[in-house]
CSV table of C-alpha atoms in Angstrom, one decimal:
chain,number,residue,atom,x,y,z
A,1,MET,CA,141.4,-112.5,-16.2
A,2,ARG,CA,143.8,-114.7,-17.9
A,3,GLY,CA,143.3,-116.9,-15.1
A,4,PHE,CA,139.8,-117.2,-15.6
A,5,LEU,CA,140.0,-117.5,-19.4
A,6,GLU,CA,142.2,-120.7,-19.0
A,7,ARG,CA,140.1,-122.5,-16.1
A,8,ALA,CA,137.1,-121.9,-19.0
A,9,GLY,CA,139.0,-123.7,-21.1
A,10,LEU,CA,140.3,-120.7,-23.4
A,11,SER,CA,143.7,-119.0,-24.2
A,12,VAL,CA,144.4,-115.6,-25.0
A,13,GLU,CA,146.1,-116.9,-28.2
A,14,ASP,CA,142.5,-118.5,-29.0
A,15,LEU,CA,141.1,-114.7,-29.1
A,16,ASP,CA,143.6,-114.0,-31.8
A,17,HIS,CA,141.3,-116.2,-34.2
A,18,LEU,CA,138.7,-113.6,-33.6
A,19,ASN,CA,139.6,-110.6,-35.8
A,20,ILE,CA,138.5,-108.5,-33.3
A,21,ILE,CA,137.8,-104.7,-33.5
A,22,HIS,CA,138.0,-103.2,-30.2
A,23,VAL,CA,136.2,-100.0,-29.3
A,24,THR,CA,136.1,-97.7,-26.3
A,25,GLY,CA,135.1,-94.1,-25.6
A,26,THR,CA,132.8,-92.1,-23.1
A,27,LYS,CA,130.0,-91.6,-25.3
A,28,GLY,CA,129.2,-93.0,-28.8
A,29,LYS,CA,131.1,-96.4,-28.1
A,30,GLY,CA,128.0,-98.8,-28.5
A,31,SER,CA,126.8,-97.0,-31.5
A,32,THR,CA,130.2,-96.9,-33.1
A,33,CYS,CA,130.2,-100.6,-32.8
A,34,ALA,CA,126.4,-101.0,-34.0
A,35,PHE,CA,127.7,-99.1,-37.4
A,36,THR,CA,130.7,-101.1,-37.6
A,37,GLU,CA,128.6,-104.5,-37.2
A,38,GLN,CA,125.9,-103.8,-39.6
A,39,ILE,CA,128.4,-102.7,-42.7
A,40,LEU,CA,130.6,-105.6,-42.0
A,41,ARG,CA,127.4,-108.0,-42.0
A,42,SER,CA,126.0,-106.4,-45.0
A,43,TYR,CA,129.3,-107.8,-46.9
A,44,GLY,CA,128.2,-111.3,-46.0
A,45,PHE,CA,130.5,-111.7,-43.1
A,46,GLN,CA,129.1,-113.6,-40.1
A,47,THR,CA,129.4,-111.1,-37.2
A,48,GLY,CA,129.9,-111.5,-33.7
A,49,PHE,CA,129.3,-108.4,-31.3
A,50,TYR,CA,129.6,-108.1,-27.6
A,51,SER,CA,128.0,-104.8,-25.9
A,52,SER,CA,127.1,-103.6,-22.6
A,53,PRO,CA,124.8,-102.9,-20.8
A,54,HIS,CA,122.0,-104.8,-22.3
A,55,LEU,CA,118.3,-103.2,-22.3
A,56,VAL,CA,115.8,-106.1,-21.4
A,57,GLN,CA,117.4,-109.4,-21.4
A,58,VAL,CA,121.2,-110.2,-20.8
A,59,ARG,CA,121.5,-112.1,-24.3
A,60,GLU,CA,121.3,-109.3,-25.9
A,61,ARG,CA,125.3,-108.5,-24.9
A,62,ILE,CA,126.0,-111.5,-26.9
A,63,ARG,CA,125.2,-111.2,-30.8
A,64,ILE,CA,125.5,-113.4,-33.9
A,65,ASN,CA,124.8,-111.5,-37.2
A,66,GLY,CA,123.2,-108.5,-35.6
A,67,LYS,CA,120.4,-110.7,-33.1
A,68,PRO,CA,120.8,-111.9,-29.6
A,69,ILE,CA,121.9,-115.5,-29.1
A,70,SER,CA,118.6,-117.6,-28.8
A,71,LYS,CA,118.0,-118.8,-25.1
A,72,GLU,CA,119.0,-122.4,-26.2
A,73,LEU,CA,122.3,-121.0,-27.4
A,74,PHE,CA,123.1,-118.9,-24.3
A,75,THR,CA,122.0,-121.9,-21.8
A,76,LYS,CA,124.3,-124.5,-23.6
A,77,TYR,CA,127.2,-121.9,-23.3
A,78,PHE,CA,126.5,-120.9,-20.2
A,79,TRP,CA,126.7,-124.1,-18.5
A,80,GLN,CA,129.7,-124.6,-20.3
A,81,VAL,CA,131.8,-122.1,-19.0
A,82,TYR,CA,130.2,-122.0,-15.6
A,83,GLY,CA,130.5,-125.6,-15.2
A,84,ARG,CA,134.5,-125.5,-16.2
A,85,LEU,CA,135.2,-122.5,-13.6
A,86,TYR,CA,133.0,-123.8,-11.0
A,87,GLU,CA,134.7,-127.1,-10.8
A,88,THR,CA,138.3,-125.3,-10.7
A,89,LYS,CA,137.2,-123.1,-8.1
A,90,ASP,CA,138.4,-125.0,-5.1
A,91,ALA,CA,142.0,-125.1,-6.5
A,92,TYR,CA,141.8,-121.1,-6.7
A,93,GLY,CA,140.9,-120.4,-3.4
A,94,GLY,CA,136.9,-120.5,-4.2
A,95,SER,CA,137.2,-117.5,-6.7
A,96,MET,CA,134.7,-117.3,-9.8
A,97,PRO,CA,134.8,-114.5,-12.0
A,98,ALA,CA,132.5,-111.4,-11.1
A,99,TYR,CA,129.7,-110.5,-13.6
A,100,PHE,CA,130.8,-108.5,-16.3
A,101,ARG,CA,134.2,-110.8,-16.2
A,102,PHE,CA,132.1,-113.9,-16.9
A,103,LEU,CA,129.9,-112.4,-19.5
A,104,THR,CA,133.0,-111.5,-21.5
A,105,ILE,CA,134.7,-114.9,-21.1
A,106,LEU,CA,131.2,-116.5,-22.1
A,107,ALA,CA,131.2,-114.0,-25.2
A,108,PHE,CA,134.6,-115.0,-26.3
A,109,HIS,CA,133.5,-118.6,-25.5
A,110,VAL,CA,130.3,-118.7,-27.9
A,111,PHE,CA,132.3,-116.3,-30.7
A,112,LEU,CA,134.8,-119.3,-31.0
A,113,GLN,CA,132.1,-121.8,-30.7
A,114,GLU,CA,130.2,-120.2,-33.8
A,115,LYS,CA,133.2,-119.6,-35.8
A,116,VAL,CA,132.5,-116.0,-36.6
A,117,ASP,CA,134.5,-114.0,-38.8
A,118,LEU,CA,135.3,-111.2,-36.7
A,119,ALA,CA,134.1,-110.0,-33.4
A,120,VAL,CA,133.4,-106.2,-32.6
A,121,ILE,CA,134.0,-106.0,-29.0
A,122,GLU,CA,132.9,-102.9,-26.9
A,123,VAL,CA,134.9,-101.9,-23.8
A,124,GLY,CA,132.8,-101.8,-20.7
A,125,ILE,CA,134.5,-99.3,-18.4
A,126,GLY,CA,137.8,-97.2,-19.3
A,127,GLY,CA,140.2,-99.5,-21.6
A,128,ALA,CA,143.3,-100.3,-19.7
A,129,TYR,CA,142.0,-102.3,-17.1
A,130,ASP,CA,138.7,-103.2,-18.4
A,131,CYS,CA,138.6,-106.8,-18.9
A,132,THR,CA,137.9,-106.9,-22.6
A,133,ASN,CA,141.6,-105.8,-22.8
A,134,ILE,CA,143.1,-109.1,-22.5
A,135,ILE,CA,142.6,-109.0,-26.1
A,136,ARG,CA,146.4,-109.1,-27.7
A,137,ARG,CA,146.2,-108.5,-31.3
A,138,PRO,CA,142.7,-107.3,-32.6
A,139,TRP,CA,143.0,-106.1,-36.2
A,140,VAL,CA,142.1,-102.3,-35.6
A,141,CYS,CA,140.9,-100.2,-32.2
A,142,GLY,CA,138.6,-97.3,-32.2
A,143,ILE,CA,138.2,-94.6,-29.7
A,144,SER,CA,134.9,-92.5,-29.6
A,145,SER,CA,134.2,-89.2,-27.9
A,146,LEU,CA,135.8,-88.7,-24.5
A,147,GLY,CA,134.2,-87.1,-21.3
A,148,ILE,CA,133.8,-87.0,-17.7
A,149,ASP,CA,132.0,-90.5,-16.5
A,150,HIS,CA,132.8,-93.2,-14.1
A,151,THR,CA,135.4,-91.0,-12.4
A,152,SER,CA,135.9,-93.3,-9.2
A,153,ILE,CA,137.4,-95.6,-11.2
A,154,LEU,CA,138.9,-93.9,-14.5
A,155,GLY,CA,140.0,-90.3,-12.6
A,156,ASP,CA,138.3,-86.9,-12.1
A,157,THR,CA,139.9,-85.3,-15.2
A,158,ILE,CA,139.2,-85.7,-19.0
A,159,GLU,CA,143.2,-86.2,-19.5
A,160,LYS,CA,142.9,-89.0,-16.9
A,161,ILE,CA,140.3,-90.9,-18.6
A,162,ALA,CA,142.0,-90.4,-22.0
A,163,TRP,CA,145.1,-92.4,-20.6
A,164,GLN,CA,142.3,-95.0,-19.7
A,165,LYS,CA,141.1,-95.5,-23.0
A,166,GLY,CA,144.3,-95.1,-24.7
A,167,GLY,CA,145.1,-98.5,-22.8
A,168,ILE,CA,143.3,-100.7,-25.8
A,169,PHE,CA,146.2,-99.3,-28.2
A,170,LYS,CA,148.5,-102.4,-29.0
A,171,PRO,CA,151.8,-102.4,-30.7
A,172,GLY,CA,151.5,-102.0,-34.6
A,173,VAL,CA,147.8,-102.1,-34.7
A,174,PRO,CA,146.0,-99.5,-36.3
A,175,ALA,CA,143.9,-97.3,-34.1
A,176,PHE,CA,141.6,-94.2,-34.9
A,177,THR,CA,139.7,-91.8,-32.9
A,178,VAL,CA,137.2,-88.7,-33.5
A,179,LYS,CA,138.1,-85.1,-32.8
A,180,GLN,CA,138.9,-84.7,-29.2
A,181,PRO,CA,139.5,-81.5,-27.1
A,182,ASP,CA,143.3,-80.6,-27.3
A,183,GLY,CA,144.1,-82.3,-23.8
A,184,PRO,CA,142.9,-85.7,-24.2
A,185,MET,CA,144.0,-85.9,-27.7
A,186,THR,CA,147.5,-84.7,-26.5
A,187,VAL,CA,147.2,-88.0,-24.1
A,188,LEU,CA,146.0,-90.4,-26.9
A,189,LYS,CA,149.0,-89.2,-28.8
A,190,GLU,CA,151.3,-89.9,-26.3
A,191,ARG,CA,149.7,-93.1,-25.6
A,192,ALA,CA,149.8,-94.2,-28.9
A,193,GLU,CA,153.5,-93.0,-29.5
A,194,GLU,CA,154.3,-94.9,-26.0
A,195,ILE,CA,152.8,-98.0,-27.0
A,196,GLY,CA,154.1,-97.7,-30.6
A,197,CYS,CA,150.8,-97.7,-32.9
A,198,PRO,CA,149.6,-95.8,-35.7
A,199,LEU,CA,146.9,-93.1,-34.8
A,200,TRP,CA,144.5,-91.6,-36.9
A,201,VAL,CA,141.6,-88.6,-36.1
A,202,CYS,CA,138.3,-89.4,-38.5
A,203,PRO,CA,137.3,-86.7,-41.0
A,204,GLU,CA,134.1,-85.3,-40.4
A,205,LEU,CA,131.1,-87.3,-42.1
A,206,GLY,CA,130.6,-84.6,-44.6
A,207,GLU,CA,134.2,-85.4,-46.3
A,208,TYR,CA,133.1,-88.9,-47.3
A,209,PRO,CA,131.8,-88.6,-50.9
A,210,ALA,CA,128.7,-89.8,-51.9
A,211,ASP,CA,127.4,-90.6,-55.1
A,212,SER,CA,123.5,-90.1,-53.8
A,213,GLY,CA,124.1,-87.0,-51.8
A,214,PRO,CA,124.9,-87.1,-47.8
A,215,LEU,CA,125.2,-90.1,-46.2
A,216,HIS,CA,121.8,-91.4,-44.4
A,217,LEU,CA,122.3,-93.0,-41.0
A,218,GLY,CA,119.9,-95.4,-39.6
A,219,MET,CA,120.2,-93.4,-35.8
A,220,ALA,CA,119.2,-90.0,-35.5
A,221,GLY,CA,121.0,-86.9,-34.1
A,222,GLN,CA,123.8,-84.6,-35.2
A,223,HIS,CA,125.9,-86.7,-32.6
A,224,GLN,CA,125.9,-89.8,-34.4
A,225,HIS,CA,127.8,-88.5,-37.7
A,226,SER,CA,131.3,-88.8,-35.8
A,227,ASN,CA,130.1,-92.5,-34.6
A,228,ALA,CA,129.2,-93.0,-38.6
A,229,SER,CA,132.8,-91.7,-39.5
A,230,LEU,CA,134.5,-93.7,-37.3
A,231,ALA,CA,132.9,-96.9,-37.6
A,232,LEU,CA,133.5,-96.0,-41.4
A,233,GLN,CA,137.2,-96.1,-40.7
A,234,LEU,CA,137.4,-99.3,-38.8
A,235,SER,CA,135.5,-101.1,-41.3
A,236,HIS,CA,137.4,-100.4,-44.2
A,237,SER,CA,140.8,-100.9,-42.3
A,238,TRP,CA,139.4,-104.1,-41.2
A,239,LEU,CA,138.6,-105.2,-44.5
A,240,GLU,CA,141.8,-103.8,-46.1
A,241,ARG,CA,143.4,-106.4,-44.2
A,242,ARG,CA,141.1,-108.8,-44.7
A,243,CYS,CA,141.1,-108.6,-48.6
A,244,LEU,CA,144.7,-108.5,-48.7
A,245,PRO,CA,146.1,-111.4,-50.4
A,246,ASP,CA,149.5,-111.5,-47.8
A,247,ASN,CA,146.9,-111.1,-44.8
A,248,SER,CA,149.4,-107.6,-43.8
A,249,LEU,CA,148.5,-104.7,-42.2
A,250,PRO,CA,148.1,-102.1,-44.8
A,251,PHE,CA,150.1,-99.3,-42.4
A,252,GLN,CA,153.8,-98.1,-42.0
A,253,PRO,CA,155.4,-100.2,-39.2
A,254,ALA,CA,155.2,-98.9,-35.6
A,255,THR,CA,158.3,-97.0,-36.0
A,256,ASP,CA,156.4,-94.6,-38.0
A,257,THR,CA,154.4,-93.4,-35.0
A,258,SER,CA,156.5,-90.6,-34.2
A,259,LYS,CA,155.0,-88.3,-36.6
A,260,GLY,CA,152.3,-88.0,-34.1
A,261,VAL,CA,148.3,-88.3,-34.5
A,262,LEU,CA,147.6,-88.3,-38.6
A,263,PRO,CA,144.6,-87.1,-40.5
A,264,ALA,CA,142.6,-90.2,-42.1
A,265,ALA,CA,141.4,-89.6,-45.4
A,266,GLY,CA,137.7,-89.4,-46.2
A,267,PHE,CA,137.1,-92.2,-49.2
A,268,ARG,CA,134.4,-92.8,-51.1
A,269,PRO,CA,132.2,-95.6,-49.4
A,270,SER,CA,130.9,-98.6,-51.3
A,271,PRO,CA,127.1,-99.0,-52.0
A,272,ILE,CA,127.6,-101.6,-49.4
A,273,MET,CA,129.0,-99.4,-46.6
A,274,VAL,CA,125.9,-96.5,-47.5
A,275,LYS,CA,123.5,-99.4,-47.0
A,276,GLY,CA,124.8,-100.3,-44.0
A,277,LEU,CA,125.0,-96.8,-42.4
A,278,SER,CA,121.6,-96.8,-43.2
A,279,ASP,CA,120.3,-100.2,-42.0
A,280,THR,CA,121.7,-99.5,-38.5
A,281,GLU,CA,119.5,-100.0,-35.7
A,282,TRP,CA,120.6,-99.8,-31.9
A,283,PRO,CA,117.5,-99.7,-29.7
A,284,GLY,CA,117.4,-96.9,-27.0
A,285,ARG,CA,119.7,-94.2,-28.6
A,286,THR,CA,117.7,-91.5,-30.3
A,287,GLN,CA,115.2,-93.5,-30.9
A,288,THR,CA,111.2,-92.8,-31.5
A,289,LEU,CA,108.3,-95.2,-31.0
A,290,ASN,CA,105.0,-93.8,-32.4
A,291,HIS,CA,101.9,-95.6,-30.4
A,292,GLY,CA,99.1,-93.3,-31.5
A,293,PRO,CA,98.8,-90.6,-29.5
A,294,VAL,CA,101.5,-91.1,-27.1
A,295,THR,CA,105.1,-91.0,-29.1
A,296,TYR,CA,108.2,-92.3,-26.9
A,297,PHE,CA,111.3,-90.5,-27.6
A,298,MET,CA,114.2,-92.8,-25.9
A,299,ASP,CA,117.8,-92.2,-25.7
A,300,GLY,CA,120.3,-93.7,-22.8
A,301,ALA,CA,122.2,-90.4,-22.3
A,302,HIS,CA,123.9,-90.5,-19.2
A,303,THR,CA,126.5,-87.8,-19.3
A,304,THR,CA,126.4,-84.1,-19.6
A,305,ARG,CA,127.6,-84.4,-22.7
A,306,SER,CA,125.7,-87.0,-24.3
A,307,MET,CA,122.6,-85.2,-22.6
A,308,LEU,CA,123.1,-82.0,-24.7
A,309,ALA,CA,123.2,-84.4,-27.6
A,310,CYS,CA,120.1,-85.8,-26.7
A,311,VAL,CA,118.4,-82.3,-25.8
A,312,GLN,CA,118.9,-81.3,-29.5
A,313,TRP,CA,117.8,-84.3,-30.8
A,314,PHE,CA,114.7,-84.3,-29.0
A,315,SER,CA,113.8,-80.8,-29.4
A,316,GLU,CA,114.5,-81.1,-33.1
A,317,ALA,CA,112.2,-84.2,-33.5
A,318,ALA,CA,109.8,-83.4,-31.1
A,319,ALA,CA,109.0,-80.1,-33.1
A,320,GLN,CA,109.1,-81.7,-36.3
A,321,GLN,CA,106.0,-83.7,-35.0
A,322,GLU,CA,104.2,-81.1,-32.8
A,323,ARG,CA,104.0,-79.0,-36.5
A,324,THR,CA,101.6,-81.1,-37.7
A,325,ALA,CA,100.0,-82.6,-34.5
A,326,GLY,CA,96.7,-80.5,-35.2
A,327,GLY,CA,96.4,-79.7,-31.5
A,328,PRO,CA,97.7,-79.4,-28.1
A,329,VAL,CA,100.9,-81.5,-27.2
A,330,VAL,CA,102.0,-82.7,-23.8
A,331,ARG,CA,105.6,-82.9,-23.0
A,332,VAL,CA,106.2,-85.8,-20.2
A,333,LEU,CA,110.2,-85.9,-19.1
A,334,LEU,CA,110.7,-89.5,-17.7
A,335,PHE,CA,114.0,-89.4,-15.9
A,336,ASN,CA,116.3,-91.6,-13.8
A,337,SER,CA,120.1,-91.5,-12.8
A,338,THR,CA,122.2,-94.0,-11.3
A,339,GLY,CA,125.7,-94.1,-9.6
A,340,GLU,CA,127.8,-91.2,-9.0
A,341,ARG,CA,126.3,-89.2,-11.8
A,342,ASP,CA,125.5,-85.6,-11.8
A,343,SER,CA,121.7,-85.7,-11.8
A,344,ALA,CA,121.4,-82.0,-11.4
A,345,ALA,CA,124.0,-81.1,-14.0
A,346,MET,CA,121.6,-83.5,-16.6
A,347,LEU,CA,118.3,-81.8,-15.1
A,348,LYS,CA,119.7,-78.8,-15.7
A,349,LEU,CA,120.2,-79.1,-19.7
A,350,LEU,CA,116.3,-80.6,-19.8
A,351,VAL,CA,115.1,-77.5,-18.2
A,352,PRO,CA,114.8,-75.3,-21.8
A,353,CYS,CA,112.5,-78.1,-23.3
A,354,HIS,CA,109.8,-77.1,-21.3
A,355,PHE,CA,108.0,-80.0,-20.2
A,356,ASP,CA,104.7,-80.0,-18.9
A,357,PHE,CA,104.9,-82.8,-16.3
A,358,ALA,CA,108.4,-84.5,-14.9
A,359,VAL,CA,108.1,-87.8,-13.8
A,360,PHE,CA,110.8,-90.0,-12.0
A,361,CYS,CA,111.4,-93.4,-11.2
A,362,PRO,CA,113.8,-96.1,-10.2
A,363,ASN,CA,115.0,-98.7,-12.7
A,364,ILE,CA,112.8,-101.2,-11.7
A,365,THR,CA,110.4,-102.5,-14.5
A,366,GLU,CA,107.4,-103.6,-11.8
A,367,ALA,CA,106.9,-103.6,-8.6
A,368,ILE,CA,106.3,-107.3,-8.1
A,369,ALA,CA,108.4,-110.3,-7.0
A,370,SER,CA,108.3,-111.6,-10.7
A,371,CYS,CA,110.1,-108.7,-12.1
A,372,ASN,CA,112.6,-110.0,-14.8
A,373,ALA,CA,116.1,-110.8,-13.1
A,374,ASP,CA,117.8,-109.6,-16.2
A,375,GLN,CA,116.5,-105.7,-15.3
A,376,GLN,CA,117.1,-105.8,-11.4
A,377,ASN,CA,120.1,-104.2,-9.5
A,378,PHE,CA,121.2,-106.2,-6.9
A,379,ASN,CA,123.7,-103.9,-5.7
A,380,VAL,CA,121.3,-100.8,-4.4
A,381,SER,CA,118.2,-101.2,-2.2
A,382,VAL,CA,114.9,-99.9,-3.2
A,383,GLU,CA,115.3,-97.3,-0.7
A,384,ASN,CA,118.2,-95.6,-2.2
A,385,MET,CA,116.6,-95.7,-5.3
A,386,LEU,CA,113.6,-94.4,-4.3
A,387,THR,CA,115.5,-92.0,-2.4
A,388,ARG,CA,117.6,-91.0,-5.4
A,389,CYS,CA,114.3,-90.0,-7.2
A,390,LEU,CA,113.1,-87.6,-4.6
A,391,ASP,CA,116.2,-85.9,-4.8
A,392,ASN,CA,115.9,-85.7,-8.3
A,393,GLN,CA,112.6,-84.0,-8.0
A,394,ARG,CA,113.7,-81.5,-5.6
A,395,SER,CA,116.7,-80.8,-8.2
A,396,TRP,CA,113.7,-80.5,-10.8
A,397,HIS,CA,111.8,-77.9,-8.6
A,398,LEU,CA,115.2,-75.6,-7.8
A,399,LEU,CA,116.0,-75.6,-11.6
A,400,ASN,CA,112.5,-74.2,-12.1
A,401,GLY,CA,112.2,-71.6,-9.6
A,402,GLN,CA,109.8,-73.4,-7.7
A,403,GLU,CA,109.9,-74.2,-3.7
A,404,GLU,CA,110.0,-77.4,-2.1
A,405,LYS,CA,106.5,-78.4,-0.9
A,406,PRO,CA,106.8,-79.9,2.5
A,407,ASP,CA,103.3,-81.3,2.6
A,408,SER,CA,103.8,-84.2,-0.2
A,409,GLN,CA,101.2,-86.1,-1.1
A,410,LEU,CA,101.3,-90.2,-0.7
A,411,LEU,CA,99.8,-91.2,-4.1
A,412,ILE,CA,99.2,-94.9,-3.2
A,413,SER,CA,99.5,-96.5,0.1
A,414,ARG,CA,101.3,-99.8,-0.2
A,415,ASP,CA,103.7,-102.1,2.2
A,416,THR,CA,106.3,-101.3,0.0
A,417,LEU,CA,107.8,-98.9,-2.7
A,418,PRO,CA,105.0,-96.0,-2.0
A,419,MET,CA,104.2,-93.0,-5.1
A,420,VAL,CA,104.9,-89.6,-3.6
A,421,ALA,CA,103.8,-86.6,-5.7
A,422,SER,CA,104.4,-82.7,-4.7
A,423,GLY,CA,102.2,-80.1,-5.0
A,424,GLN,CA,100.3,-79.6,-7.7
A,425,ARG,CA,102.2,-76.1,-9.1
A,426,SER,CA,105.4,-78.2,-9.5
A,427,GLU,CA,103.9,-80.9,-11.6
A,428,THR,CA,106.6,-83.6,-10.9
A,429,LEU,CA,105.7,-87.0,-9.8
A,430,VAL,CA,107.8,-90.0,-8.2
A,431,PHE,CA,106.7,-93.2,-9.2
A,432,PRO,CA,107.7,-96.9,-7.7
A,433,CYS,CA,108.4,-98.5,-10.9
A,434,ILE,CA,108.4,-98.0,-14.6
A,435,LEU,CA,105.2,-99.5,-15.0
A,436,SER,CA,103.4,-97.5,-13.0
A,437,ALA,CA,104.8,-94.6,-14.4
A,438,LEU,CA,104.1,-95.5,-17.9
A,439,GLN,CA,100.6,-96.2,-17.1
A,440,TRP,CA,100.0,-93.0,-15.5
A,441,LEU,CA,101.5,-90.8,-18.2
A,442,SER,CA,99.7,-92.4,-21.1
A,443,GLN,CA,96.3,-92.4,-19.5
A,444,GLY,CA,95.4,-95.6,-21.3
A,445,ARG,CA,96.1,-93.9,-24.4
A,446,ASP,CA,99.1,-96.4,-25.7
A,447,SER,CA,97.6,-99.3,-27.3
A,448,ILE,CA,100.3,-101.6,-26.3
A,449,LEU,CA,100.1,-100.7,-22.7
A,450,ALA,CA,96.6,-100.8,-22.6
A,451,HIS,CA,96.7,-104.5,-24.1
A,452,THR,CA,99.1,-105.9,-21.4
A,453,ASP,CA,97.5,-108.4,-18.8
A,454,THR,CA,99.5,-106.2,-16.0
A,455,ARG,CA,97.6,-105.2,-13.1
A,456,VAL,CA,97.0,-101.5,-13.2
A,457,ILE,CA,98.2,-99.9,-10.2
A,458,PRO,CA,95.5,-97.4,-8.5
A,459,VAL,CA,96.2,-93.7,-7.6
A,460,LYS,CA,93.8,-91.3,-5.7
A,461,PRO,CA,91.9,-89.3,-7.4
A,462,SER,CA,93.6,-86.1,-7.0
A,463,VAL,CA,96.6,-87.5,-9.0
A,464,THR,CA,94.0,-88.5,-11.3
A,465,ALA,CA,92.9,-85.2,-12.0
A,466,LYS,CA,96.5,-84.0,-12.4
A,467,ALA,CA,96.2,-86.1,-15.7
A,468,ALA,CA,93.4,-84.1,-17.0
A,469,PRO,CA,96.0,-82.5,-19.6
A,470,LEU,CA,97.3,-85.8,-20.6
A,471,ARG,CA,94.0,-87.3,-21.4
A,472,ASP,CA,92.9,-84.2,-22.9
A,473,ALA,CA,96.1,-83.5,-25.5
A,474,THR,CA,96.0,-84.3,-29.2
A,475,SER,CA,99.7,-85.6,-28.8
A,476,ILE,CA,101.7,-87.0,-25.8
A,477,HIS,CA,105.4,-86.5,-26.3
A,478,VAL,CA,107.8,-88.5,-23.4
A,479,LEU,CA,111.2,-88.1,-23.4
A,480,VAL,CA,112.7,-91.3,-21.7
A,481,THR,CA,116.6,-90.3,-20.6
A,482,GLY,CA,118.9,-90.1,-18.3
A,483,SER,CA,119.8,-93.8,-18.3
A,484,LEU,CA,120.0,-96.9,-20.4
A,485,HIS,CA,118.5,-99.3,-17.3
A,486,LEU,CA,115.5,-96.5,-17.7
A,487,VAL,CA,115.3,-97.2,-21.3
A,488,GLY,CA,115.3,-100.7,-21.4
A,489,GLY,CA,112.8,-100.9,-18.7
A,490,VAL,CA,110.3,-98.6,-20.8
A,491,LEU,CA,111.0,-100.7,-24.1
A,492,LYS,CA,110.1,-103.9,-21.9
A,493,HIS,CA,106.4,-102.5,-21.8
A,494,VAL,CA,106.1,-100.6,-25.1
A,495,ASP,CA,107.9,-102.5,-27.7
A,496,PRO,CA,106.7,-106.2,-28.0
A,497,SER,CA,110.0,-107.5,-29.7
A,498,PHE,CA,111.4,-107.3,-26.3
A,499,ALA,CA,108.6,-109.2,-24.3
A,500,CYS,CA,110.5,-111.7,-22.5
């Protein structure tokens, strides 16, 4: 990574000028970054924010003042970086950085060229060996809630994962984390002592005294409280360093780390901080979109712990809307998962939500060749994606005490991507793409979908008949979860602000 950076005309010393806030974790690291960036932007600082993955367009990963960089700016800087790397590749055996490494270098280049006051950098995977960890002098580091994910890369226990996450600690640089289970907390403490950095544990959100009562967050869900607390500590630490006349760290030297993990004190947030927390938006995470009778509840939960939080949020949010619906409400689950994740474990947590329909589809936005390349996964075949969907359908049947029907129906006959449905009793369907799933479950009742120019994919009369409850219901509540890429594909179709 250092070599690629230098070939692109940058150095690790250049990154010191970005005044970086470096954040990792298993769940909540993106939300923490979003809260932190919004708070510091509210103070009038020009912010850079590098995150992953993107929902619809790759430009979302690189933000200036909260907005994805423009197509023109992305194009300009893309060719500057790519050109320098390509011109030097022959001298390095033809090597070029892979996708995430390239985007990380591009983000650093953009932030330096645009002269941001600070950069909030979200780790891709892990920490110790993540390519963002080329950063050598961040101003402050943060670790959000830890759990099990990416086990083939990070290790198969939460303690091994904690070791990887603690790899972003730097000597003398303050670090904050939220409350963790004893095992991973012990590992983080050992990593902090080994590296020589002070480590604080954030208090509960209720421990921050506020003049106007409990702090209001722009993102829904109880699980966002710890992310907001971490963001308050990160932004407060950054502001302390920025505002001190001699620009020194307001902490004891690294030799003080023998005290172990210290409790961070709750403080009275400034009115700007309070407003920043309230104004924070982070699409695809506990997000609700109301389109007339169709309401989309979207959360990119993709681990069992994050799915638990998603279920709690959805149960409360949907129940609140159902109390005032004035008629029957149909609940629909739209689900997909990718990689090595335990789909069955996540689906088991969703069973108590009592969905009337469970719909499965791959993370393919449209079953046509003109699909946005930013939303395509070129590492997995379409056949494998559909097989995963069918496996998820079978898991749902078993979890609901239903026997698998051997006589699955073909919903449509096409040369590619056939739709498959099980028998009537199971109330589950597998669709070839996100758009076809949305068209079926909304039954023309979503005004945004109904007015798109995209061709409606025909289905058999028996499948149309199966959708009668959707046509008759007063409201349709759709939970979209299991994959951020799935959520992004849905947003592309139902939120005009994400239109390409």
